[in-house]
CSV table of C-alpha atoms in Angstrom, one decimal:
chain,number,residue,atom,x,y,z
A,1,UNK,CA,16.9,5.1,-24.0
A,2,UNK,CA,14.8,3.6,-26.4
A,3,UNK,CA,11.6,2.2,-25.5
A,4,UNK,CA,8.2,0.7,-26.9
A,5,UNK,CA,5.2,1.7,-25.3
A,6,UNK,CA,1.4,0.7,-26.1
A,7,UNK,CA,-1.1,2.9,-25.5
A,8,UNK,CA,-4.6,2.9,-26.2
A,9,UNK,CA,-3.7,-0.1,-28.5
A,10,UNK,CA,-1.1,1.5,-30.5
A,11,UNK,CA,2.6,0.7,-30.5
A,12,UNK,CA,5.3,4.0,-30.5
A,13,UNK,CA,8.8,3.7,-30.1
A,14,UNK,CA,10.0,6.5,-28.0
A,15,UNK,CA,13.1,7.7,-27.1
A,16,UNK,CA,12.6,8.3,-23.2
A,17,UNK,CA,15.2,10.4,-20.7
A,18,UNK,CA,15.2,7.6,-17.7
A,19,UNK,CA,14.2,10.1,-15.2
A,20,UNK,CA,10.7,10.6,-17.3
A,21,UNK,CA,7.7,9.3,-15.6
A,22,UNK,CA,4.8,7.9,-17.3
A,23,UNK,CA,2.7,11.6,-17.4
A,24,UNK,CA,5.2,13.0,-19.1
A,25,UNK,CA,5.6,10.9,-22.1
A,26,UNK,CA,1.6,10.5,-22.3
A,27,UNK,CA,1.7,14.4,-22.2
A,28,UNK,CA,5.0,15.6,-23.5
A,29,UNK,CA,5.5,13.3,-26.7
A,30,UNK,CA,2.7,11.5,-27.4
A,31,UNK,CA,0.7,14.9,-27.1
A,32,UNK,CA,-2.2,13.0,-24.6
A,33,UNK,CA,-2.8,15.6,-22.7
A,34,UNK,CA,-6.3,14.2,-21.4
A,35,UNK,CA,-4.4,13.2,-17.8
A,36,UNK,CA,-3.3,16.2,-15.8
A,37,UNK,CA,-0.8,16.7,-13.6
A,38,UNK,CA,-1.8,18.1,-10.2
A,39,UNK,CA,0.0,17.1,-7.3
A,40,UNK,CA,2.5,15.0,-8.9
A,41,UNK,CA,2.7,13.1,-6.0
A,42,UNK,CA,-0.2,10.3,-6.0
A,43,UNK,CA,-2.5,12.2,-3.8
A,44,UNK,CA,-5.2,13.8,-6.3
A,45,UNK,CA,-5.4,11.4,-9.1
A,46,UNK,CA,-6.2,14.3,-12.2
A,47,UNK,CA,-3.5,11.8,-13.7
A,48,UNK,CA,-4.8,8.6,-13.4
A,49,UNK,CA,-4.5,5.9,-16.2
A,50,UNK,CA,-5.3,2.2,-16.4
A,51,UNK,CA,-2.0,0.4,-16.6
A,52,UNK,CA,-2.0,-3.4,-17.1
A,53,UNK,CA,-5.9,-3.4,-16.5
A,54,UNK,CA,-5.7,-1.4,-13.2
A,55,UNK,CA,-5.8,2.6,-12.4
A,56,UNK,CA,-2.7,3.8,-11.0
A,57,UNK,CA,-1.1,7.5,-10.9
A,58,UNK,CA,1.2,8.5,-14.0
A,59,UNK,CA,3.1,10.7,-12.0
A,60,UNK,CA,4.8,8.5,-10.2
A,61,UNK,CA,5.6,5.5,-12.2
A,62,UNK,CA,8.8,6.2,-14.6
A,63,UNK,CA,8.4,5.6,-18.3
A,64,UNK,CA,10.6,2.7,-17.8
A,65,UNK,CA,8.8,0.5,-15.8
A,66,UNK,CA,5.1,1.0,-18.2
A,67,UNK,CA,7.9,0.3,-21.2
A,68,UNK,CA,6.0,-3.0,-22.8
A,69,UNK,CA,2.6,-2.7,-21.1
A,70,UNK,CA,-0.5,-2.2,-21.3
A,71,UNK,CA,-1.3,1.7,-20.8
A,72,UNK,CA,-5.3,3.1,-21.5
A,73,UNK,CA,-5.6,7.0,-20.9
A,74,UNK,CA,-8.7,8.6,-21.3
A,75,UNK,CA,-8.5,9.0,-25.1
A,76,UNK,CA,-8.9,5.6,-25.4
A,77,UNK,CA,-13.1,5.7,-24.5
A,78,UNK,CA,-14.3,7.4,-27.3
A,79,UNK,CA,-14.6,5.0,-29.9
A,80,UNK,CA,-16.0,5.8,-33.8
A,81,UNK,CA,-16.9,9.4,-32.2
A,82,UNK,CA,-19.0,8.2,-29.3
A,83,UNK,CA,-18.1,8.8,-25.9
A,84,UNK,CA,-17.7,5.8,-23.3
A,85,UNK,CA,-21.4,5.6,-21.4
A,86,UNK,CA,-19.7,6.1,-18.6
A,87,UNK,CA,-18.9,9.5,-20.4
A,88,UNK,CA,-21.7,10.1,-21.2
A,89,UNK,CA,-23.2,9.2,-17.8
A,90,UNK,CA,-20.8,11.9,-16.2
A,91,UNK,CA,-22.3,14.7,-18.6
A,92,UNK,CA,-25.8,13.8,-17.9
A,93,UNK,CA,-25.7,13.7,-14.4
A,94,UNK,CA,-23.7,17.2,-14.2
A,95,UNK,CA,-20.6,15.0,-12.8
A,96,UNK,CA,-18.4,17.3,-14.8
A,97,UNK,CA,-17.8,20.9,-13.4
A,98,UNK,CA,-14.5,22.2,-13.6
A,99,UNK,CA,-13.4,19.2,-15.3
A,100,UNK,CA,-9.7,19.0,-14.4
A,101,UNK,CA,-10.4,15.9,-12.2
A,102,UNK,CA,-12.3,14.9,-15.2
A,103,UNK,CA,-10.3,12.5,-16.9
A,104,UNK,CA,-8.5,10.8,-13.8
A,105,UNK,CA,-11.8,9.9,-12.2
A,106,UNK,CA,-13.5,8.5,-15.3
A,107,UNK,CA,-10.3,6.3,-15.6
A,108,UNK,CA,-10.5,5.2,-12.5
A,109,UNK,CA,-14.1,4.3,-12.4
A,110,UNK,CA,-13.4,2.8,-16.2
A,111,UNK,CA,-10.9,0.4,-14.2
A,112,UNK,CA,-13.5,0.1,-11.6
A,113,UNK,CA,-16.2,-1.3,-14.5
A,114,UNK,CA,-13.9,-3.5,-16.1
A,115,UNK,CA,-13.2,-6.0,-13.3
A,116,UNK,CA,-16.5,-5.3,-11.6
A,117,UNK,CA,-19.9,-4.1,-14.4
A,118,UNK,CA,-21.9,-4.3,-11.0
A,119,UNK,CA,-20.1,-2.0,-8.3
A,120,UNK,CA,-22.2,-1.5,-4.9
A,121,UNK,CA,-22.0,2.5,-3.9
A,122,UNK,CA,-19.2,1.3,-1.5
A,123,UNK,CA,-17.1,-0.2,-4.2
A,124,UNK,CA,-17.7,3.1,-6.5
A,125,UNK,CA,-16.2,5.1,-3.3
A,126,UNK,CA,-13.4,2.9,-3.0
A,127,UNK,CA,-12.3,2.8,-6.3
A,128,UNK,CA,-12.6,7.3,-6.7
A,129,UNK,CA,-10.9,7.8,-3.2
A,130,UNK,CA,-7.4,8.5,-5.1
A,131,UNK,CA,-9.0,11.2,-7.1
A,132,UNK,CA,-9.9,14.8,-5.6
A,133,UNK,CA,-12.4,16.7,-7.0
A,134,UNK,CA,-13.2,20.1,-5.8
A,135,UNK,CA,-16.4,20.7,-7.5
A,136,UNK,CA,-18.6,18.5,-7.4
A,137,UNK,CA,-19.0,17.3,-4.4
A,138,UNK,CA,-18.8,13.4,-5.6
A,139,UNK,CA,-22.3,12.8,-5.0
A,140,UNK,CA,-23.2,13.5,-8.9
A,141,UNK,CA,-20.0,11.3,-9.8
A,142,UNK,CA,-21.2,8.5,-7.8
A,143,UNK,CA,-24.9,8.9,-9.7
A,144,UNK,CA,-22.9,8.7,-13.0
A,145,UNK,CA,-21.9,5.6,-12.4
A,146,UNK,CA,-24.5,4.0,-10.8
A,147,UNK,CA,-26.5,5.1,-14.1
A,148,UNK,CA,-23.4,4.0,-16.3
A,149,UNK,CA,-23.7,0.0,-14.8
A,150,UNK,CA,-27.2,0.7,-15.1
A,151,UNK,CA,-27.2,0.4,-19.1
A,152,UNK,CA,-24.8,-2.5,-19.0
B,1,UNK,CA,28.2,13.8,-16.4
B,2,UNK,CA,25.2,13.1,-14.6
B,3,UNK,CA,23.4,10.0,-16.0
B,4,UNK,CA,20.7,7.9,-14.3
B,5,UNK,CA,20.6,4.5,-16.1
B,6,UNK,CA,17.5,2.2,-15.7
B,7,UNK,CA,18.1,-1.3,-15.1
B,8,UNK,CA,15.1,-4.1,-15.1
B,9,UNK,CA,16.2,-7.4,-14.6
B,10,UNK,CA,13.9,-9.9,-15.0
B,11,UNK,CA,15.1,-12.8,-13.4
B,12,UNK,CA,16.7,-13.0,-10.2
B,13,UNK,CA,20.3,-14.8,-11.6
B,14,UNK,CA,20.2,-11.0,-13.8
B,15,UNK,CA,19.3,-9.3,-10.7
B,16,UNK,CA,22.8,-10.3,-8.9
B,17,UNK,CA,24.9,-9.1,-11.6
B,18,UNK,CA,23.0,-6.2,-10.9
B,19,UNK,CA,23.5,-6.1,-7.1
B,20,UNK,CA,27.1,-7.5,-7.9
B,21,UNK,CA,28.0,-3.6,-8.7
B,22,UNK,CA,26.0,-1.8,-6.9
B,23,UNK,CA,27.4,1.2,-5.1
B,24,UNK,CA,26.6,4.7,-2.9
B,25,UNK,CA,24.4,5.3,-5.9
B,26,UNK,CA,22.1,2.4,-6.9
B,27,UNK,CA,18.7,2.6,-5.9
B,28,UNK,CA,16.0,0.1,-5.8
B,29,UNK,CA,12.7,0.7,-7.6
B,30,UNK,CA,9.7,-1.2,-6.9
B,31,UNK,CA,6.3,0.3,-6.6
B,32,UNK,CA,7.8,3.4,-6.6
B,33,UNK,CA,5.0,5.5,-4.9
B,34,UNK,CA,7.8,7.0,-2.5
B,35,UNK,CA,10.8,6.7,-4.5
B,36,UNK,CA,9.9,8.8,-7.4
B,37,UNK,CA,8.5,11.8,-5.0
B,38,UNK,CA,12.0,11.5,-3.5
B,39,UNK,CA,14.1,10.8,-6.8
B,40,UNK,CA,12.3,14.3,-7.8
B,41,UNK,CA,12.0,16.2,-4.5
B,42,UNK,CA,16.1,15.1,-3.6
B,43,UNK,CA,17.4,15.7,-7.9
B,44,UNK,CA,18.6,12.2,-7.9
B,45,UNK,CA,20.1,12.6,-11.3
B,46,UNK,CA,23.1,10.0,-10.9
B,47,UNK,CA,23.4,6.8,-10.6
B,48,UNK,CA,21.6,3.4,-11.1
B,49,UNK,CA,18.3,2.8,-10.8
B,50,UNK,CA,17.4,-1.5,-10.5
B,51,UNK,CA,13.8,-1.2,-11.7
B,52,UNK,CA,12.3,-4.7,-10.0
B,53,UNK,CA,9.0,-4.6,-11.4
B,54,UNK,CA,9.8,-6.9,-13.9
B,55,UNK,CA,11.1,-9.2,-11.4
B,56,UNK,CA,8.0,-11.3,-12.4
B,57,UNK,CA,9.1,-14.8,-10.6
B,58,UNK,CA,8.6,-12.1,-7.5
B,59,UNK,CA,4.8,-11.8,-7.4
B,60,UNK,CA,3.1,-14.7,-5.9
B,61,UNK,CA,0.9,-15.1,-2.7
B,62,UNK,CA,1.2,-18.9,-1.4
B,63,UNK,CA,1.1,-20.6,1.6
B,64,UNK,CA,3.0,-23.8,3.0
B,65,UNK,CA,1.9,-25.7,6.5
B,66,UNK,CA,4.0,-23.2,8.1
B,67,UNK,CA,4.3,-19.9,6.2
B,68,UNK,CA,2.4,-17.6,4.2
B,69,UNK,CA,4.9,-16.7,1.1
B,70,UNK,CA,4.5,-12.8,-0.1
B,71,UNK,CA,6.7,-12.2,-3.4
B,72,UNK,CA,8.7,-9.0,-3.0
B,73,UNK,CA,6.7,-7.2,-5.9
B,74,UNK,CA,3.4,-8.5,-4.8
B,75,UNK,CA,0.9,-5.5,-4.9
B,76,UNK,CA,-0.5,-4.3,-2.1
B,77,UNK,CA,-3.8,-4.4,-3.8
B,78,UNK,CA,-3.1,-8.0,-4.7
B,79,UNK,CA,-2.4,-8.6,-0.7
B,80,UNK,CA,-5.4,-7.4,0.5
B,81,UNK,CA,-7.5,-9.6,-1.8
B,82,UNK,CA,-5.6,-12.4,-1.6
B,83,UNK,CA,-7.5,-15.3,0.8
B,84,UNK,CA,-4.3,-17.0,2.1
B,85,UNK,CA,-3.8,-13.7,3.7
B,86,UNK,CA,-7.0,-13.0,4.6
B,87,UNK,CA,-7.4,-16.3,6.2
B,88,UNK,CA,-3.8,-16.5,8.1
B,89,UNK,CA,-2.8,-12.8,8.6
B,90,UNK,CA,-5.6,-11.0,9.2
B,91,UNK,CA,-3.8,-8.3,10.2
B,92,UNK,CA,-1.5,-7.7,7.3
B,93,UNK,CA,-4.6,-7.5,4.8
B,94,UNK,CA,-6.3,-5.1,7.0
B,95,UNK,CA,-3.2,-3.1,6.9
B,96,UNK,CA,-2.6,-3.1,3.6
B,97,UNK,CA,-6.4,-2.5,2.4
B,98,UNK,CA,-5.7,1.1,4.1
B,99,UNK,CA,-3.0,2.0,2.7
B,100,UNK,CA,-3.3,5.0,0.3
B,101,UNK,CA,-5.7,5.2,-2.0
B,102,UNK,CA,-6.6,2.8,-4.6
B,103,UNK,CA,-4.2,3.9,-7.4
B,104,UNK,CA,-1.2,3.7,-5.2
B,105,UNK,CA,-2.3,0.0,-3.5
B,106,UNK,CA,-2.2,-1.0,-7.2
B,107,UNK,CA,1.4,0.0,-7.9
B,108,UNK,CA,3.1,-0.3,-4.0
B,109,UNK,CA,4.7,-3.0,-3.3
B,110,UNK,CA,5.2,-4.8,0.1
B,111,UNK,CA,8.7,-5.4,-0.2
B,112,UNK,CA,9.0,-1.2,-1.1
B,113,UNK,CA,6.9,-0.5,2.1
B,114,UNK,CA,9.3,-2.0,4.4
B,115,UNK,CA,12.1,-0.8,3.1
B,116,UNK,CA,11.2,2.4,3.0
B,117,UNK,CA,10.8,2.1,6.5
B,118,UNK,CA,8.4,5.4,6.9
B,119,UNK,CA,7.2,5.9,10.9
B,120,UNK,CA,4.3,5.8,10.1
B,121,UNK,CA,4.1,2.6,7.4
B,122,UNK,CA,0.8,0.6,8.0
B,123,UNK,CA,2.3,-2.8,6.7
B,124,UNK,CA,5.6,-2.5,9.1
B,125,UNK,CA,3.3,-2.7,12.5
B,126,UNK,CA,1.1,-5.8,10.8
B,127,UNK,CA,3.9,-7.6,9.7
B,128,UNK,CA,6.3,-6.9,13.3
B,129,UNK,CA,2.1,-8.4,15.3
B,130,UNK,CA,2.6,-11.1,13.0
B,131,UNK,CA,6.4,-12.1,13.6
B,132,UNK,CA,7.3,-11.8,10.1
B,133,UNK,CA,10.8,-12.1,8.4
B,134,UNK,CA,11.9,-11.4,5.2
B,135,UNK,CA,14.1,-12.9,2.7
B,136,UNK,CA,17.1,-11.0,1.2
B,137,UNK,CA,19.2,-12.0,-2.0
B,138,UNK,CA,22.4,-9.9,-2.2
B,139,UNK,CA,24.9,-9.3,-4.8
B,140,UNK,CA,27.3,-12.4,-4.1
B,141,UNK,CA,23.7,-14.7,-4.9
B,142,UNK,CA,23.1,-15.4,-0.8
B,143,UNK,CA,19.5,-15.7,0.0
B,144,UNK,CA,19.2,-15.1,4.0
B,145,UNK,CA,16.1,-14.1,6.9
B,146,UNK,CA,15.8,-11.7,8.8
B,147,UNK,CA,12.8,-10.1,10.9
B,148,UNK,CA,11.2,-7.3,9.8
B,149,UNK,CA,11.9,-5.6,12.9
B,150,UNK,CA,15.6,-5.9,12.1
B,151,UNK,CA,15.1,-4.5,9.0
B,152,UNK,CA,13.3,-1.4,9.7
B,153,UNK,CA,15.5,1.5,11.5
B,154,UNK,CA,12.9,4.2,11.1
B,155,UNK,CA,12.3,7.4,10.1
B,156,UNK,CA,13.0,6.2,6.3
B,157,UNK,CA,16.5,4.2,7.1
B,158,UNK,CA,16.6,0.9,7.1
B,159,UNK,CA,19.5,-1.7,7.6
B,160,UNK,CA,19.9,-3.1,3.8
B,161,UNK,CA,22.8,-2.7,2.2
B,162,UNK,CA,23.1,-1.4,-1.0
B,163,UNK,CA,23.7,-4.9,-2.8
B,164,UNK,CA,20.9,-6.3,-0.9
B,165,UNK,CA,17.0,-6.5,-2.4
B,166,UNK,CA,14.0,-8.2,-0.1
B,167,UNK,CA,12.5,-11.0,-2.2
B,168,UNK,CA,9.9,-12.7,-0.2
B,169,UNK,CA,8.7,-11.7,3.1
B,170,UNK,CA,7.4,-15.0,5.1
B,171,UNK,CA,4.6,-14.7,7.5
B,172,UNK,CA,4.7,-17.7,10.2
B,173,UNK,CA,1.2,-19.6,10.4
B,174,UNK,CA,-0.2,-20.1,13.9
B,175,UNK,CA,-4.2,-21.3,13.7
B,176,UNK,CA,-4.4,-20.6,16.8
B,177,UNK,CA,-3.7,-17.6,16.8
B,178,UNK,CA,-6.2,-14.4,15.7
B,179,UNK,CA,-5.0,-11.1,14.4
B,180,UNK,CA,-5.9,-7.9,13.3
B,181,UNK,CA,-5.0,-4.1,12.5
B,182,UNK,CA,-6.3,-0.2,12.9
B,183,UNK,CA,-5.0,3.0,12.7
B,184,UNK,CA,-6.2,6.4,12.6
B,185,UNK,CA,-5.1,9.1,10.2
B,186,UNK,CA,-6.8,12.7,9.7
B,187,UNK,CA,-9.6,11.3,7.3
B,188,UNK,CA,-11.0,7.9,6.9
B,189,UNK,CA,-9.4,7.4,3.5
B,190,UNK,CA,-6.0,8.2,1.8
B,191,UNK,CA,-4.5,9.1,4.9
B,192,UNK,CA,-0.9,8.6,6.5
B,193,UNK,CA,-1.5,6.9,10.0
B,194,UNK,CA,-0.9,9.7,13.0
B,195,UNK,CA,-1.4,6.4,15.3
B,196,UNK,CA,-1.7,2.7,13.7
B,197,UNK,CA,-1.3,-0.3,16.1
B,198,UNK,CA,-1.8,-4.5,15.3
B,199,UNK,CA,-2.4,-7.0,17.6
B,200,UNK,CA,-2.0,-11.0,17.8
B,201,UNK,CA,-3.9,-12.9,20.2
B,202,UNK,CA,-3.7,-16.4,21.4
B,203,UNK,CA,-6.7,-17.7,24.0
B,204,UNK,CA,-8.0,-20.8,25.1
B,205,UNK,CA,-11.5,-21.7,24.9
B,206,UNK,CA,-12.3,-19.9,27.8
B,207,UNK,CA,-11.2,-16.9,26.4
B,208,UNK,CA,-8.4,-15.9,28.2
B,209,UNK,CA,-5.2,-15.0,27.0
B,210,UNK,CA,-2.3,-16.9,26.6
B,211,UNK,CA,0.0,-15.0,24.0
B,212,UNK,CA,-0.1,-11.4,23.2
B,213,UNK,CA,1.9,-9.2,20.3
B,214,UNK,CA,0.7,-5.3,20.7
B,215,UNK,CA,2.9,-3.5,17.8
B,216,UNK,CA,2.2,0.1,17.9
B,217,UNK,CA,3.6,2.6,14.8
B,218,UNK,CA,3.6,5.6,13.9
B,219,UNK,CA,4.6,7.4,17.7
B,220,UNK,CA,8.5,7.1,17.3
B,221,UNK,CA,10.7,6.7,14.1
B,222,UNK,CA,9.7,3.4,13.9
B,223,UNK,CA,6.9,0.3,15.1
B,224,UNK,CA,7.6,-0.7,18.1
B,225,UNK,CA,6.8,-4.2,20.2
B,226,UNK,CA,4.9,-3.2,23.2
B,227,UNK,CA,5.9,-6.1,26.1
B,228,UNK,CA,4.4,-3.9,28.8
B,229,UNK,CA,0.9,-4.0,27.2
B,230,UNK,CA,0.9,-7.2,25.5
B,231,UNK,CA,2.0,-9.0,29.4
B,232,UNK,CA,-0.8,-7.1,31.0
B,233,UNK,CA,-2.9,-8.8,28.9
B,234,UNK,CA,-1.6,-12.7,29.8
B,235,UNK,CA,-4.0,-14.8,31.5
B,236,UNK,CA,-7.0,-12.1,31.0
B,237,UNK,CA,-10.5,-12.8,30.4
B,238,UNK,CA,-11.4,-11.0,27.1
B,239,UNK,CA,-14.2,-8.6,28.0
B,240,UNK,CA,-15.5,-5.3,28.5
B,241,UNK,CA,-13.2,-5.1,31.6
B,242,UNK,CA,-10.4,-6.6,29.3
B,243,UNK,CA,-11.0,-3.6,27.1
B,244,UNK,CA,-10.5,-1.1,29.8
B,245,UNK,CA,-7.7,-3.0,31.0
B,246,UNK,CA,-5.8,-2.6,27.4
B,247,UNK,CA,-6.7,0.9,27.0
B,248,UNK,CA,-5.6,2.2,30.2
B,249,UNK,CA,-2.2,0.1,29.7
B,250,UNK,CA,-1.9,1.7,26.1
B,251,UNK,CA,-2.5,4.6,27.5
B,252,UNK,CA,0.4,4.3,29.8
B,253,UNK,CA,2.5,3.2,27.1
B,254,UNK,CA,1.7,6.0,24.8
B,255,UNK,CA,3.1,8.6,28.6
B,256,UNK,CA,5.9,6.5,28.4
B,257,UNK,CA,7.0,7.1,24.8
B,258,UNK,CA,6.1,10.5,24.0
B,259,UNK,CA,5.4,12.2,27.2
B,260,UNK,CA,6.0,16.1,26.6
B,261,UNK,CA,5.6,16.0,22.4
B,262,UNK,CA,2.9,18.0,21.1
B,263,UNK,CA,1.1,14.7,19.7
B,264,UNK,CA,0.9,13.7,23.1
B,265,UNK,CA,-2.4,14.6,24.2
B,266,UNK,CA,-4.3,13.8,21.2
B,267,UNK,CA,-2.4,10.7,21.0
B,268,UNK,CA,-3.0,9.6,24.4
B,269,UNK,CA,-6.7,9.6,24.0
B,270,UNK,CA,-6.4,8.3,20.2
B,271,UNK,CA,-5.1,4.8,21.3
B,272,UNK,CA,-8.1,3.9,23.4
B,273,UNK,CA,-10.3,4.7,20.4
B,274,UNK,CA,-7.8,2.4,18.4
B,275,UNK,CA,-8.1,-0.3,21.1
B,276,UNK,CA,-11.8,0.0,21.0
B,277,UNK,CA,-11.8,-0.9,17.0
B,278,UNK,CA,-9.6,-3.5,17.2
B,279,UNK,CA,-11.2,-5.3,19.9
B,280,UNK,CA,-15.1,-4.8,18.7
B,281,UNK,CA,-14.0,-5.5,14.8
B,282,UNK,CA,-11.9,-9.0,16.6
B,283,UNK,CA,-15.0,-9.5,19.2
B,284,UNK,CA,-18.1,-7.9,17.9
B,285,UNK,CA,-20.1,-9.5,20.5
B,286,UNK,CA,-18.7,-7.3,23.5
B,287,UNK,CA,-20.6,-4.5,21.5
B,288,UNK,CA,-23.7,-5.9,22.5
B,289,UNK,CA,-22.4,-6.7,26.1
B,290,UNK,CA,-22.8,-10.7,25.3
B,291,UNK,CA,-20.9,-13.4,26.4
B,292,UNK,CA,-18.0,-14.5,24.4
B,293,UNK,CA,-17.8,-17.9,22.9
């Protein structure tokens, strides 16, 4: 099936196998391989993109249904060469380790930020509890944040 | 061949066209947090798939004098914002603000929940406390009720048929009435309840009960309406005696259902924990050992 798709602002015209999710289009075709697949089963959130304004998992929405909407991944933060601040935030606080939870859980605090620039610690929690990170502990992810609303 | 073809309709007169030929192998998308994991763990890789996402007129929150209106692609996210339900269902937004995890609140639907009928399905035991129904359009254009607890078989069946889509889900307004909804799962967040349970209360201004609706899930394939417990409740004073009263009746309940499982212990003793929430999140001020007003 053929299918339009905008992502990260950019229209592409895809031809999608209906049994495709949303991951493997962003990772398989359109070569964004910035969201990961771990569980592929919405538990861990390593592939977590904003879709219509709000983070959900790409692994288990079809291509279909994001056919026409809105999709962000992570490649979209870095604008001109400059990381997001909220990228920026992660790397300074040492909220990056392994890094394979990376890009899920800076998309979801992205979606976080952009309906709420002033997120109380609770709200922060809330919004990472779909993404797993084995590393870090969450405590220095959590800081990042905090530090990222703080520059806003 | 095998062949999966997607259809999205995205108005309802489209939808029963749809539904008009479905068969043995149409499937209903909505949120598609459990269907995908089964499309992919089962190799669905035939049939029809009726994508209702873009089912727009679908995805609405209202309220009449009577009802609370859910559309069937409402969010569950969207639900547990939402201050109609907050304010007349209490229950049904608490449910649905633990579902999951954030990401998968944002894409489940309400109308997928129930009809996927897990055991264990938070929204399934708020929505039987608050004697819900839902609407169903089927292939032949008929719009019709029935309860949820009609709808739900457990253990992932359900009584739909396959031409047959839940479009609304209609929550009945009592102001006199006060609800609410816990569970307990192996962590605090993103968790699959291993015990949920929602009550309705009705009491007069002396604070004893008149009405009583004690739905506990997740202990059998499905929710299920607890008359025992909820009519040794009737014409109680709601205190700390009141507490101990529904705990040791829950607990009798939970002998009664599951005696000899392996759950059965920890379950047993999980309920009155359950019962304790519920009662101290509905009546905070028997925390303190006050007098309720």
């Amino acid at each position: 099936m053929e299918m339009e798709f905008n992502v990260n602002g950019i229209k592409h015209i895809l031809e999608v196998d209906p049994m495709e999710r949303l991951l493997d289009v962003l990772r398989n075709k359109l070569k964004l391989t910035g969201a990961k697949e771990g569980c592929g089963e919405g538990e861990c959130g390593a592939c977590t993109i904003i879709l219509d304004g709000v983070a959900i998992n790409s692994c288990i929405v079809l291509a279909a249904q994001a056919a026409g909407r809105e999709i962000l991944t992570i490649e979209s933060l870095e604008k001109d060469g400059e990381l997001d601040r909220l990228q920026k935030a992660f790397i300074n606080n040492g909220a990056v380790q392994c890094g394979y939870c990376t890009p899920g859980m800076l998309m979801s605090c992205k979606a976080l930020l952009m309906k709420n620039p002033a997120p109380t610690e609770e709200e922060i929690k809330t919004a990472i509890e779909g993404n797993l990170c084995r590393c870090t502990g969450y405590t220095k992810i959590i800081k990042a944040v905090k530090e990222a609303v703080k520059d806003i | 061949m095998n062949e999966i073809v997607i259809k999205s309709p995205t108005t309802l007169k489209e939808l029963v066209q749809i539904l008009a030929v479905a068969d043995n192998n149409t499937y209903m998308l909505s949120g598609g947090t459990d269907f995908i994991i089964k499309m992919r763990r089962e190799k669905i890789n035939n049939g029809t798939i009726i994508n209702l996402k873009d089912l727009k007129e679908l995805n609405y929150i209202t309220n009449t004098e009577d009802y609370v209106k859910i559309g069937g692609i409402t969010t569950l996210t969207e639900i547990s914002c939402s201050s109609i339900v907050d304010k007349y269902a209490t229950a049904l937004k608490e449910a649905t603000g633990k579902v999951g995890s954030t990401q998968i609140r944002n894409a489940a639907t309400l109308a997928g929940n129930i009809a996927n009928s897990a055991p264990c399905a938070d929204t399934v035991t708020a929505l039987m406390a608050l004697s819900a129904k839902v609407k169903i359009i089927n292939g032949s254009g008929e719009i019709y009720e029935k309860k949820v607890d009609d709808i739900v078989l457990g253990s992932e069946k359900n009584s739909l048929k396959r031409d047959e889509v839940i479009i609304e889900v209609n929550i009945p307004i009592d102001l006199e009435a006060r609800s609410s909804f816990g569970k307990i799962g192996s962590r605090t967040a993103v968790t699959i309840s291993k015990l949920n349970m929602a009550v309705t209360f009705k009491y007069n201004h002396e604070m004893v009960i008149n009405e009583a609706m004690v739905v506990i899930g997740a202990i059998g394939p499905k929710a299920f309406n607890s008359s025992t417990v909820a009519n040794s409740l009737l014409n109680k004073k709601i205190n700390t005696q009141f507490i101990y009263l529904f705990e040791e009746t829950l607990q009798k309940q939970v002998d009664e259902a599951i005696l000899g499982r392996a759950s059965h212990p920890y379950k047993r003793e999980a309920i009155r924990g359950l019962a304790d929430d519920i009662m101290k999140r509905m009546f905070p001020q028997i925390m303190t050992g006050g007098e309720l007003s």
